[in-house]
Amino acid sequence: MQYFKFQLFIGLLLLVPALVLAHGDGGAMSGWGAGFAHPWHGADHVLAMLAVGLWAAQLGGRAVWALPLTFITLMLAGGVLAWWGLELPYVEVGIVTSVLVLGLVLVAALRLPLSLSLGLVALFALFHGHAHGTELPLAVGAFSYSLGFVGATALLHGLGLGLGLAVQQGTLGVLTRWAGGLITLGGLYLVWA
């Protein structure tokens, strides 16, 4: 139990820089800072990215690194599509759907084959990346902005993964399913709002 408390403390400590960025004065921010802050401003992004980390922990094996890496790679591809001006239909619907589906996958402890899991994560990542790319501030560089949002995404994946692995160490594995339920409720709220 002490190991779990330590993991939780470290996870919460990792959130401090994001909380500081989230309460900026609204002034100009570097490309990296704007990109790093962006995912933290939307519950849809935070919930989906945490869910990917939790699901990777729940699946175990190669999924521990493959799901987050796939998400980040295809999120960048979605951002590039947006920067090139290529439209992706139903981006917001895809993002909300990602929260709902990933939450339900966690609740059900669904163990899809790795290829299907990666395909699902890749599809959702394209939507999230396109939204990030579309919302690129005009005054910042796309490269540094993308480094920032990749860093924030990796941190959120890592937080979900760390929490998921920590609770699986003992009889607390059911907490991942409860977290999935909370993520699903968050997705339902996003649909309603």
Tab-separated table of N, CA and C in Angstrom, residues 19-161:
chain	number	residue	atom	x	y	z
A	19	LEU	N	-0.676	22.653	-13.887
A	19	LEU	CA	-1.586	23.537	-13.167
A	19	LEU	C	-1.084	24.976	-13.218
A	20	VAL	N	0.214	25.140	-13.127
A	20	VAL	CA	0.783	26.483	-13.220
A	20	VAL	C	0.525	27.058	-14.603
A	21	LEU	N	0.746	26.265	-15.651
A	21	LEU	CA	0.511	26.731	-17.012
A	21	LEU	C	-0.966	27.040	-17.259
A	22	ALA	N	-1.841	26.287	-16.656
A	22	ALA	CA	-3.266	26.463	-16.896
A	22	ALA	C	-3.786	27.774	-16.330
A	23	HIS	N	-3.044	28.364	-15.414
A	23	HIS	CA	-3.500	29.609	-14.797
A	23	HIS	C	-2.628	30.788	-15.209
A	24	GLY	N	-2.167	30.775	-16.452
A	24	GLY	CA	-1.356	31.875	-16.951
A	24	GLY	C	-2.188	33.143	-17.106
A	25	ASP	N	-1.522	34.214	-17.414
A	25	ASP	CA	-2.211	35.503	-17.523
A	25	ASP	C	-2.819	35.724	-18.888
A	26	GLY	N	-2.789	34.731	-19.735
A	26	GLY	CA	-3.379	34.860	-21.066
A	26	GLY	C	-2.474	35.587	-22.039
A	27	GLY	N	-1.266	35.937	-21.598
A	27	GLY	CA	-0.332	36.645	-22.454
A	27	GLY	C	0.309	35.706	-23.459
A	28	ALA	N	1.253	36.232	-24.207
A	28	ALA	CA	1.933	35.442	-25.221
A	28	ALA	C	2.696	34.297	-24.568
A	29	MET	N	2.702	33.177	-25.211
A	29	MET	CA	3.379	32.003	-24.690
A	29	MET	C	4.194	31.409	-25.828
A	30	SER	N	5.302	30.782	-25.488
A	30	SER	CA	6.129	30.171	-26.522
A	30	SER	C	5.354	29.062	-27.217
A	31	GLY	N	5.849	28.639	-28.354
A	31	GLY	CA	5.198	27.545	-29.064
A	31	GLY	C	5.135	26.287	-28.220
A	32	TRP	N	6.267	25.963	-27.554
A	32	TRP	CA	6.296	24.783	-26.713
A	32	TRP	C	5.311	24.935	-25.554
A	33	GLY	N	5.304	26.069	-24.913
A	33	GLY	CA	4.402	26.297	-23.772
A	33	GLY	C	2.943	26.238	-24.175
A	34	ALA	N	2.625	26.821	-25.323
A	34	ALA	CA	1.239	26.786	-25.800
A	34	ALA	C	0.824	25.360	-26.127
A	35	GLY	N	1.728	24.610	-26.749
A	35	GLY	CA	1.429	23.216	-27.073
A	35	GLY	C	1.301	22.355	-25.831
A	36	PHE	N	2.167	22.588	-24.836
A	36	PHE	CA	2.107	21.810	-23.598
A	36	PHE	C	0.839	22.126	-22.814
A	37	ALA	N	0.420	23.366	-22.823
A	37	ALA	CA	-0.761	23.766	-22.051
A	37	ALA	C	-2.062	23.318	-22.707
A	38	HIS	N	-2.066	23.212	-24.030
A	38	HIS	CA	-3.319	22.969	-24.743
A	38	HIS	C	-4.089	21.730	-24.279
A	39	PRO	N	-3.475	20.553	-24.170
A	39	PRO	CA	-4.259	19.371	-23.785
A	39	PRO	C	-4.890	19.486	-22.393
A	40	TRP	N	-4.285	20.256	-21.507
A	40	TRP	CA	-4.774	20.375	-20.133
A	40	TRP	C	-6.024	21.233	-20.052
A	41	HIS	N	-6.324	21.979	-21.096
A	41	HIS	CA	-7.471	22.896	-21.077
A	41	HIS	C	-8.783	22.238	-21.441
A	42	GLY	N	-8.745	20.981	-21.836
A	42	GLY	CA	-9.980	20.300	-22.211
A	42	GLY	C	-10.094	18.955	-21.519
A	43	ALA	N	-11.188	18.765	-20.813
A	43	ALA	CA	-11.407	17.488	-20.129
A	43	ALA	C	-11.418	16.331	-21.118
A	44	ASP	N	-11.890	16.589	-22.342
A	44	ASP	CA	-11.931	15.522	-23.338
A	44	ASP	C	-10.533	14.979	-23.632
A	45	HIS	N	-9.577	15.863	-23.790
A	45	HIS	CA	-8.210	15.424	-24.063
A	45	HIS	C	-7.611	14.730	-22.842
A	46	VAL	N	-7.756	15.330	-21.684
A	46	VAL	CA	-7.173	14.762	-20.464
A	46	VAL	C	-7.726	13.358	-20.212
A	47	LEU	N	-9.041	13.212	-20.277
A	47	LEU	CA	-9.660	11.912	-20.002
A	47	LEU	C	-9.225	10.848	-21.007
A	48	ALA	N	-9.212	11.191	-22.287
A	48	ALA	CA	-8.825	10.207	-23.309
A	48	ALA	C	-7.367	9.799	-23.157
A	49	MET	N	-6.499	10.761	-22.883
A	49	MET	CA	-5.075	10.446	-22.792
A	49	MET	C	-4.757	9.642	-21.534
A	50	LEU	N	-5.426	9.942	-20.438
A	50	LEU	CA	-5.281	9.112	-19.238
A	50	LEU	C	-5.795	7.702	-19.506
A	51	ALA	N	-6.925	7.623	-20.220
A	51	ALA	CA	-7.523	6.319	-20.520
A	51	ALA	C	-6.590	5.457	-21.357
A	52	VAL	N	-5.879	6.046	-22.302
A	52	VAL	CA	-4.935	5.274	-23.115
A	52	VAL	C	-3.853	4.669	-22.221
A	53	GLY	N	-3.327	5.448	-21.293
A	53	GLY	CA	-2.324	4.924	-20.365
A	53	GLY	C	-2.878	3.840	-19.466
A	54	LEU	N	-4.080	4.057	-18.946
A	54	LEU	CA	-4.714	3.043	-18.093
A	54	LEU	C	-4.969	1.754	-18.868
A	55	TRP	N	-5.446	1.890	-20.116
A	55	TRP	CA	-5.736	0.709	-20.926
A	55	TRP	C	-4.449	-0.049	-21.252
A	56	ALA	N	-3.382	0.697	-21.544
A	56	ALA	CA	-2.099	0.050	-21.818
A	56	ALA	C	-1.659	-0.773	-20.606
A	57	ALA	N	-1.828	-0.216	-19.409
A	57	ALA	CA	-1.470	-0.949	-18.188
A	57	ALA	C	-2.373	-2.161	-18.006
A	58	GLN	N	-3.640	-1.990	-18.309
A	58	GLN	CA	-4.598	-3.082	-18.146
A	58	GLN	C	-4.279	-4.236	-19.100
A	59	LEU	N	-3.872	-3.907	-20.317
A	59	LEU	CA	-3.535	-4.946	-21.300
A	59	LEU	C	-2.185	-5.592	-21.004
A	60	GLY	N	-1.229	-4.782	-20.550
A	60	GLY	CA	0.105	-5.297	-20.236
A	60	GLY	C	0.878	-5.682	-21.488
A	61	GLY	N	2.005	-6.313	-21.285
A	61	GLY	CA	2.852	-6.768	-22.392
A	61	GLY	C	3.299	-5.629	-23.292
A	62	ARG	N	3.282	-5.891	-24.597
A	62	ARG	CA	3.725	-4.880	-25.576
A	62	ARG	C	2.814	-3.663	-25.612
A	63	ALA	N	1.574	-3.821	-25.171
A	63	ALA	CA	0.633	-2.701	-25.182
A	63	ALA	C	1.096	-1.560	-24.284
A	64	VAL	N	1.910	-1.862	-23.280
A	64	VAL	CA	2.386	-0.845	-22.338
A	64	VAL	C	3.115	0.277	-23.073
A	65	TRP	N	3.887	-0.066	-24.081
A	65	TRP	CA	4.577	0.980	-24.845
A	65	TRP	C	3.901	1.238	-26.193
A	66	ALA	N	3.246	0.218	-26.766
A	66	ALA	CA	2.702	0.357	-28.121
A	66	ALA	C	1.485	1.276	-28.175
A	67	LEU	N	0.586	1.203	-27.204
A	67	LEU	CA	-0.606	2.058	-27.240
A	67	LEU	C	-0.236	3.541	-27.128
A	68	PRO	N	0.549	3.941	-26.102
A	68	PRO	CA	0.918	5.363	-26.028
A	68	PRO	C	1.727	5.842	-27.243
A	69	LEU	N	2.655	5.028	-27.711
A	69	LEU	CA	3.475	5.427	-28.858
A	69	LEU	C	2.628	5.579	-30.118
A	70	THR	N	1.690	4.666	-30.316
A	70	THR	CA	0.777	4.765	-31.461
A	70	THR	C	-0.070	6.018	-31.359
A	71	PHE	N	-0.593	6.293	-30.169
A	71	PHE	CA	-1.418	7.487	-29.995
A	71	PHE	C	-0.615	8.740	-30.351
A	72	ILE	N	0.582	8.846	-29.807
A	72	ILE	CA	1.401	10.044	-30.058
A	72	ILE	C	1.729	10.174	-31.539
A	73	THR	N	2.113	9.083	-32.189
A	73	THR	CA	2.477	9.123	-33.603
A	73	THR	C	1.298	9.566	-34.476
A	74	LEU	N	0.123	8.957	-34.258
A	74	LEU	CA	-1.036	9.303	-35.083
A	74	LEU	C	-1.630	10.642	-34.693
A	75	MET	N	-1.429	11.067	-33.454
A	75	MET	CA	-1.852	12.406	-33.062
A	75	MET	C	-1.036	13.442	-33.846
A	76	LEU	N	0.253	13.204	-33.976
A	76	LEU	CA	1.091	14.100	-34.786
A	76	LEU	C	0.632	14.095	-36.240
A	77	ALA	N	0.289	12.935	-36.764
A	77	ALA	CA	-0.203	12.859	-38.144
A	77	ALA	C	-1.491	13.655	-38.306
A	78	GLY	N	-2.389	13.573	-37.338
A	78	GLY	CA	-3.622	14.360	-37.387
A	78	GLY	C	-3.337	15.850	-37.342
A	79	GLY	N	-2.347	16.238	-36.529
A	79	GLY	CA	-1.947	17.647	-36.477
A	79	GLY	C	-1.404	18.137	-37.798
A	80	VAL	N	-0.601	17.318	-38.448
A	80	VAL	CA	-0.042	17.673	-39.756
A	80	VAL	C	-1.160	17.828	-40.785
A	81	LEU	N	-2.142	16.922	-40.761
A	81	LEU	CA	-3.281	17.048	-41.681
A	81	LEU	C	-3.974	18.401	-41.500
A	82	ALA	N	-4.151	18.806	-40.247
A	82	ALA	CA	-4.797	20.098	-39.974
A	82	ALA	C	-3.933	21.255	-40.460
A	83	TRP	N	-2.617	21.180	-40.235
A	83	TRP	CA	-1.727	22.260	-40.660
A	83	TRP	C	-1.708	22.394	-42.176
A	84	TRP	N	-1.892	21.280	-42.881
A	84	TRP	CA	-1.940	21.305	-44.337
A	84	TRP	C	-3.306	21.745	-44.851
A	85	GLY	N	-4.233	21.960	-43.948
A	85	GLY	CA	-5.561	22.416	-44.331
A	85	GLY	C	-6.497	21.300	-44.765
A	86	LEU	N	-6.121	20.050	-44.520
A	86	LEU	CA	-6.979	18.932	-44.885
A	86	LEU	C	-8.038	18.709	-43.808
A	87	GLU	N	-9.280	18.692	-44.220
A	87	GLU	CA	-10.389	18.529	-43.275
A	87	GLU	C	-10.531	17.071	-42.858
A	88	LEU	N	-10.885	16.876	-41.627
A	88	LEU	CA	-11.221	15.568	-41.094
A	88	LEU	C	-12.636	15.701	-40.547
A	89	PRO	N	-13.576	14.960	-41.103
A	89	PRO	CA	-14.966	15.142	-40.667
A	89	PRO	C	-15.191	14.643	-39.240
A	90	TYR	N	-16.114	15.287	-38.561
A	90	TYR	CA	-16.583	14.870	-37.237
A	90	TYR	C	-15.481	14.785	-36.185
A	91	VAL	N	-14.577	15.754	-36.186
A	91	VAL	CA	-13.463	15.729	-35.233
A	91	VAL	C	-13.978	15.746	-33.793
A	92	GLU	N	-14.876	16.664	-33.481
A	92	GLU	CA	-15.371	16.756	-32.104
A	92	GLU	C	-16.148	15.503	-31.706
A	93	VAL	N	-16.914	14.954	-32.634
A	93	VAL	CA	-17.640	13.710	-32.357
A	93	VAL	C	-16.640	12.579	-32.097
A	94	GLY	N	-15.577	12.529	-32.882
A	94	GLY	CA	-14.542	11.508	-32.694
A	94	GLY	C	-13.847	11.633	-31.359
A	95	ILE	N	-13.617	12.870	-30.921
A	95	ILE	CA	-12.953	13.083	-29.636
A	95	ILE	C	-13.854	12.640	-28.485
A	96	VAL	N	-15.116	13.048	-28.514
A	96	VAL	CA	-16.046	12.645	-27.445
A	96	VAL	C	-16.252	11.134	-27.470
A	97	THR	N	-16.349	10.568	-28.664
A	97	THR	CA	-16.499	9.118	-28.786
A	97	THR	C	-15.288	8.403	-28.194
A	98	SER	N	-14.097	8.979	-28.378
A	98	SER	CA	-12.895	8.354	-27.821
A	98	SER	C	-12.983	8.269	-26.296
A	99	VAL	N	-13.490	9.311	-25.668
A	99	VAL	CA	-13.612	9.295	-24.207
A	99	VAL	C	-14.602	8.211	-23.785
A	100	LEU	N	-15.755	8.177	-24.449
A	100	LEU	CA	-16.767	7.177	-24.105
A	100	LEU	C	-16.264	5.749	-24.328
A	101	VAL	N	-15.712	5.492	-25.496
A	101	VAL	CA	-15.284	4.130	-25.839
A	101	VAL	C	-14.116	3.684	-24.957
A	102	LEU	N	-13.126	4.543	-24.782
A	102	LEU	CA	-11.985	4.160	-23.945
A	102	LEU	C	-12.417	3.937	-22.499
A	103	GLY	N	-13.341	4.750	-22.011
A	103	GLY	CA	-13.870	4.530	-20.667
A	103	GLY	C	-14.568	3.189	-20.553
A	104	LEU	N	-15.397	2.863	-21.544
A	104	LEU	CA	-16.119	1.591	-21.530
A	104	LEU	C	-15.178	0.395	-21.671
A	105	VAL	N	-14.127	0.559	-22.462
A	105	VAL	CA	-13.132	-0.500	-22.621
A	105	VAL	C	-12.475	-0.803	-21.268
A	106	LEU	N	-12.208	0.248	-20.500
A	106	LEU	CA	-11.615	0.057	-19.176
A	106	LEU	C	-12.592	-0.610	-18.219
A	107	VAL	N	-13.840	-0.163	-18.249
A	107	VAL	CA	-14.861	-0.747	-17.364
A	107	VAL	C	-15.010	-2.241	-17.647
A	108	ALA	N	-15.063	-2.591	-18.911
A	108	ALA	CA	-15.260	-3.987	-19.305
A	108	ALA	C	-13.972	-4.803	-19.242
A	109	ALA	N	-12.839	-4.124	-18.983
A	109	ALA	CA	-11.523	-4.785	-19.014
A	109	ALA	C	-11.375	-5.570	-20.318
A	110	LEU	N	-11.765	-4.916	-21.411
A	110	LEU	CA	-11.771	-5.535	-22.738
A	110	LEU	C	-10.353	-5.836	-23.196
A	111	ARG	N	-10.130	-7.056	-23.597
A	111	ARG	CA	-8.816	-7.490	-24.039
A	111	ARG	C	-8.872	-7.811	-25.530
A	112	LEU	N	-8.914	-6.774	-26.324
A	112	LEU	CA	-8.889	-6.942	-27.774
A	112	LEU	C	-7.496	-7.391	-28.204
A	113	PRO	N	-7.389	-8.021	-29.375
A	113	PRO	CA	-6.045	-8.290	-29.911
A	113	PRO	C	-5.291	-6.965	-30.052
A	114	LEU	N	-3.981	-7.044	-29.901
A	114	LEU	CA	-3.174	-5.832	-29.922
A	114	LEU	C	-3.389	-5.024	-31.194
A	115	SER	N	-3.518	-5.676	-32.327
A	115	SER	CA	-3.702	-4.954	-33.588
A	115	SER	C	-5.003	-4.147	-33.578
A	116	LEU	N	-6.080	-4.703	-33.055
A	116	LEU	CA	-7.343	-3.962	-32.971
A	116	LEU	C	-7.251	-2.824	-31.956
A	117	SER	N	-6.587	-3.073	-30.840
A	117	SER	CA	-6.398	-2.035	-29.828
A	117	SER	C	-5.615	-0.862	-30.409
A	118	LEU	N	-4.566	-1.180	-31.148
A	118	LEU	CA	-3.749	-0.133	-31.775
A	118	LEU	C	-4.546	0.629	-32.830
A	119	GLY	N	-5.359	-0.081	-33.605
A	119	GLY	CA	-6.191	0.575	-34.621
A	119	GLY	C	-7.186	1.536	-33.998
A	120	LEU	N	-7.802	1.132	-32.910
A	120	LEU	CA	-8.763	1.987	-32.225
A	120	LEU	C	-8.082	3.232	-31.664
A	121	VAL	N	-6.950	3.025	-31.011
A	121	VAL	CA	-6.188	4.148	-30.453
A	121	VAL	C	-5.709	5.068	-31.572
A	122	ALA	N	-5.278	4.507	-32.685
A	122	ALA	CA	-4.798	5.306	-33.818
A	122	ALA	C	-5.914	6.186	-34.378
A	123	LEU	N	-7.092	5.623	-34.535
A	123	LEU	CA	-8.226	6.391	-35.050
A	123	LEU	C	-8.543	7.573	-34.130
A	124	PHE	N	-8.619	7.297	-32.839
A	124	PHE	CA	-8.931	8.365	-31.884
A	124	PHE	C	-7.823	9.417	-31.854
A	125	ALA	N	-6.579	8.975	-31.984
A	125	ALA	CA	-5.454	9.903	-31.967
A	125	ALA	C	-5.503	10.869	-33.147
A	126	LEU	N	-5.939	10.392	-34.307
A	126	LEU	CA	-6.070	11.285	-35.466
A	126	LEU	C	-7.016	12.443	-35.161
A	127	PHE	N	-8.139	12.141	-34.508
A	127	PHE	CA	-9.083	13.198	-34.156
A	127	PHE	C	-8.468	14.190	-33.167
A	128	HIS	N	-7.819	13.661	-32.134
A	128	HIS	CA	-7.207	14.544	-31.139
A	128	HIS	C	-6.106	15.397	-31.776
A	129	GLY	N	-5.289	14.779	-32.621
A	129	GLY	CA	-4.215	15.519	-33.282
A	129	GLY	C	-4.739	16.589	-34.215
A	130	HIS	N	-5.804	16.273	-34.938
A	130	HIS	CA	-6.390	17.262	-35.849
A	130	HIS	C	-6.894	18.466	-35.060
A	131	ALA	N	-7.517	18.198	-33.914
A	131	ALA	CA	-7.992	19.310	-33.071
A	131	ALA	C	-6.819	20.154	-32.586
A	132	HIS	N	-5.731	19.506	-32.171
A	132	HIS	CA	-4.548	20.258	-31.732
A	132	HIS	C	-4.003	21.097	-32.880
A	133	GLY	N	-3.918	20.503	-34.051
A	133	GLY	CA	-3.380	21.219	-35.210
A	133	GLY	C	-4.254	22.380	-35.639
A	134	THR	N	-5.566	22.192	-35.575
A	134	THR	CA	-6.493	23.260	-35.956
A	134	THR	C	-6.394	24.443	-35.001
A	135	GLU	N	-6.114	24.146	-33.737
A	135	GLU	CA	-6.081	25.188	-32.715
A	135	GLU	C	-4.690	25.770	-32.510
A	136	LEU	N	-3.789	25.529	-33.448
A	136	LEU	CA	-2.442	26.085	-33.378
A	136	LEU	C	-2.512	27.611	-33.377
A	137	PRO	N	-1.985	28.260	-32.328
A	137	PRO	CA	-1.978	29.728	-32.322
A	137	PRO	C	-1.128	30.276	-33.473
A	138	LEU	N	-1.573	31.362	-34.063
A	138	LEU	CA	-0.882	31.939	-35.222
A	138	LEU	C	0.521	32.419	-34.897
A	139	ALA	N	0.748	32.862	-33.674
A	139	ALA	CA	2.027	33.483	-33.319
A	139	ALA	C	3.103	32.493	-32.898
A	140	VAL	N	2.843	31.192	-32.965
A	140	VAL	CA	3.844	30.222	-32.520
A	140	VAL	C	4.217	29.293	-33.666
A	141	GLY	N	5.382	28.703	-33.553
A	141	GLY	CA	5.838	27.764	-34.565
A	141	GLY	C	5.206	26.398	-34.390
A	142	ALA	N	4.852	25.778	-35.504
A	142	ALA	CA	4.194	24.472	-35.461
A	142	ALA	C	5.095	23.408	-34.839
A	143	PHE	N	6.401	23.463	-35.106
A	143	PHE	CA	7.302	22.440	-34.593
A	143	PHE	C	7.386	22.500	-33.073
A	144	SER	N	7.646	23.684	-32.524
A	144	SER	CA	7.765	23.781	-31.066
A	144	SER	C	6.422	23.526	-30.387
A	145	TYR	N	5.326	23.960	-31.019
A	145	TYR	CA	3.986	23.690	-30.486
A	145	TYR	C	3.735	22.189	-30.417
A	146	SER	N	4.108	21.471	-31.491
A	146	SER	CA	3.884	20.028	-31.504
A	146	SER	C	4.743	19.325	-30.457
A	147	LEU	N	5.957	19.797	-30.246
A	147	LEU	CA	6.782	19.218	-29.177
A	147	LEU	C	6.110	19.393	-27.816
A	148	GLY	N	5.494	20.543	-27.619
A	148	GLY	CA	4.792	20.795	-26.358
A	148	GLY	C	3.601	19.882	-26.164
A	149	PHE	N	2.754	19.747	-27.196
A	149	PHE	CA	1.587	18.902	-26.971
A	149	PHE	C	1.942	17.423	-26.957
A	150	VAL	N	3.023	17.042	-27.606
A	150	VAL	CA	3.500	15.661	-27.478
A	150	VAL	C	4.004	15.421	-26.052
A	151	GLY	N	4.709	16.399	-25.499
A	151	GLY	CA	5.185	16.266	-24.117
A	151	GLY	C	4.041	16.139	-23.123
A	152	ALA	N	3.016	16.954	-23.279
A	152	ALA	CA	1.860	16.881	-22.383
A	152	ALA	C	1.118	15.565	-22.554
A	153	THR	N	0.988	15.124	-23.789
A	153	THR	CA	0.313	13.848	-24.054
A	153	THR	C	1.095	12.695	-23.443
A	154	ALA	N	2.405	12.693	-23.617
A	154	ALA	CA	3.239	11.636	-23.035
A	154	ALA	C	3.127	11.646	-21.510
A	155	LEU	N	3.076	12.831	-20.921
A	155	LEU	CA	2.928	12.935	-19.470
A	155	LEU	C	1.587	12.361	-19.017
A	156	LEU	N	0.526	12.688	-19.734
A	156	LEU	CA	-0.795	12.148	-19.383
A	156	LEU	C	-0.850	10.634	-19.582
A	157	HIS	N	-0.290	10.143	-20.680
A	157	HIS	CA	-0.217	8.693	-20.884
A	157	HIS	C	0.577	8.048	-19.746
A	158	GLY	N	1.705	8.653	-19.414
A	158	GLY	CA	2.549	8.115	-18.350
A	158	GLY	C	1.852	8.115	-17.001
A	159	LEU	N	1.096	9.150	-16.737
A	159	LEU	CA	0.341	9.210	-15.491
A	159	LEU	C	-0.698	8.092	-15.438
A	160	GLY	N	-1.446	7.920	-16.535
A	160	GLY	CA	-2.425	6.839	-16.594
A	160	GLY	C	-1.758	5.476	-16.492
A	161	LEU	N	-0.658	5.311	-17.202
A	161	LEU	CA	0.073	4.051	-17.172
A	161	LEU	C	0.616	3.772	-15.776
